[in-house]
Amino acid sequence: MHPHTWGLLAALATFGLCFLTARILCTLGASATQAFLGPAAPISKIRGNFFTYNGTLLMPTYHPAYLLRNPSQKRAVWEDMKKIMTHLETGEKTP
């Protein structure tokens, strides 16, 4: 992706968040994650961990198309979803 595209994506995402009061954002795939966290964040290294973006928790995970090509990663995404559900139910970040 062109370097200037990151700035545009981040601006659009920030603009959209002005109208939301999300407790947690879940980004699906590298492009969505990098729009929030920047291009230096490889999805394979950071997925499954909570980050903060403008005061909102963000959980990156794999894109559904990636899961179609790599079905063995479905369990990893399910674990990510369970972390999100646990946080929503208890307010705690799970390790």
PDB file of C-alpha atoms in Angstrom, residues 57-95:
ATOM      1  CA  LEU A  57      -9.423  -0.819  23.167  1.00  0.00           C
ATOM      2  CA  LEU A  58      -8.427  -2.431  19.884  1.00  0.00           C
ATOM      3  CA  MET A  59      -7.945  -6.146  19.226  1.00  0.00           C
ATOM      4  CA  PRO A  60      -6.272  -7.096  15.940  1.00  0.00           C
ATOM      5  CA  THR A  61      -6.911 -10.514  14.457  1.00  0.00           C
ATOM      6  CA  TYR A  62      -6.675 -12.297  11.119  1.00  0.00           C
ATOM      7  CA  HIS A  63      -8.876 -11.425   8.149  1.00  0.00           C
ATOM      8  CA  PRO A  64     -11.564 -13.979   7.187  1.00  0.00           C
ATOM      9  CA  ALA A  65      -9.985 -14.458   3.747  1.00  0.00           C
ATOM     10  CA  TYR A  66      -6.742 -15.472   5.475  1.00  0.00           C
ATOM     11  CA  LEU A  67      -8.689 -18.058   7.463  1.00  0.00           C
ATOM     12  CA  LEU A  68     -10.099 -19.541   4.270  1.00  0.00           C
ATOM     13  CA  ARG A  69      -6.530 -20.072   3.042  1.00  0.00           C
ATOM     14  CA  ASN A  70      -5.207 -21.112   6.480  1.00  0.00           C
ATOM     15  CA  PRO A  71      -7.986 -22.910   8.363  1.00  0.00           C
ATOM     16  CA  SER A  72      -5.560 -23.970  11.085  1.00  0.00           C
ATOM     17  CA  GLN A  73      -5.602 -20.343  12.307  1.00  0.00           C
ATOM     18  CA  LYS A  74      -9.330 -20.403  13.115  1.00  0.00           C
ATOM     19  CA  ARG A  75      -8.576 -21.459  16.688  1.00  0.00           C
ATOM     20  CA  ALA A  76      -6.304 -18.424  17.155  1.00  0.00           C
ATOM     21  CA  VAL A  77      -9.100 -16.104  16.015  1.00  0.00           C
ATOM     22  CA  TRP A  78     -11.585 -17.866  18.283  1.00  0.00           C
ATOM     23  CA  GLU A  79      -9.200 -17.273  21.207  1.00  0.00           C
ATOM     24  CA  ASP A  80      -9.072 -13.580  20.227  1.00  0.00           C
ATOM     25  CA  MET A  81     -12.879 -13.430  20.206  1.00  0.00           C
ATOM     26  CA  LYS A  82     -13.024 -15.092  23.637  1.00  0.00           C
ATOM     27  CA  LYS A  83     -10.652 -12.422  24.993  1.00  0.00           C
ATOM     28  CA  ILE A  84     -12.972  -9.727  23.652  1.00  0.00           C
ATOM     29  CA  MET A  85     -16.046 -11.418  25.146  1.00  0.00           C
ATOM     30  CA  THR A  86     -14.306 -11.831  28.513  1.00  0.00           C
ATOM     31  CA  HIS A  87     -13.382  -8.167  28.566  1.00  0.00           C
ATOM     32  CA  LEU A  88     -16.915  -7.106  27.653  1.00  0.00           C
ATOM     33  CA  GLU A  89     -18.377  -9.318  30.398  1.00  0.00           C
ATOM     34  CA  THR A  90     -15.885  -8.564  33.173  1.00  0.00           C
ATOM     35  CA  GLY A  91     -13.943  -5.492  32.131  1.00  0.00           C
ATOM     36  CA  GLU A  92     -10.699  -7.435  32.464  1.00  0.00           C
ATOM     37  CA  LYS A  93      -8.062  -7.895  29.812  1.00  0.00           C
ATOM     38  CA  THR A  94      -7.193 -11.570  29.618  1.00  0.00           C
ATOM     39  CA  PRO A  95      -3.568 -12.619  29.150  1.00  0.00           C
TER      40      PRO A  95
END
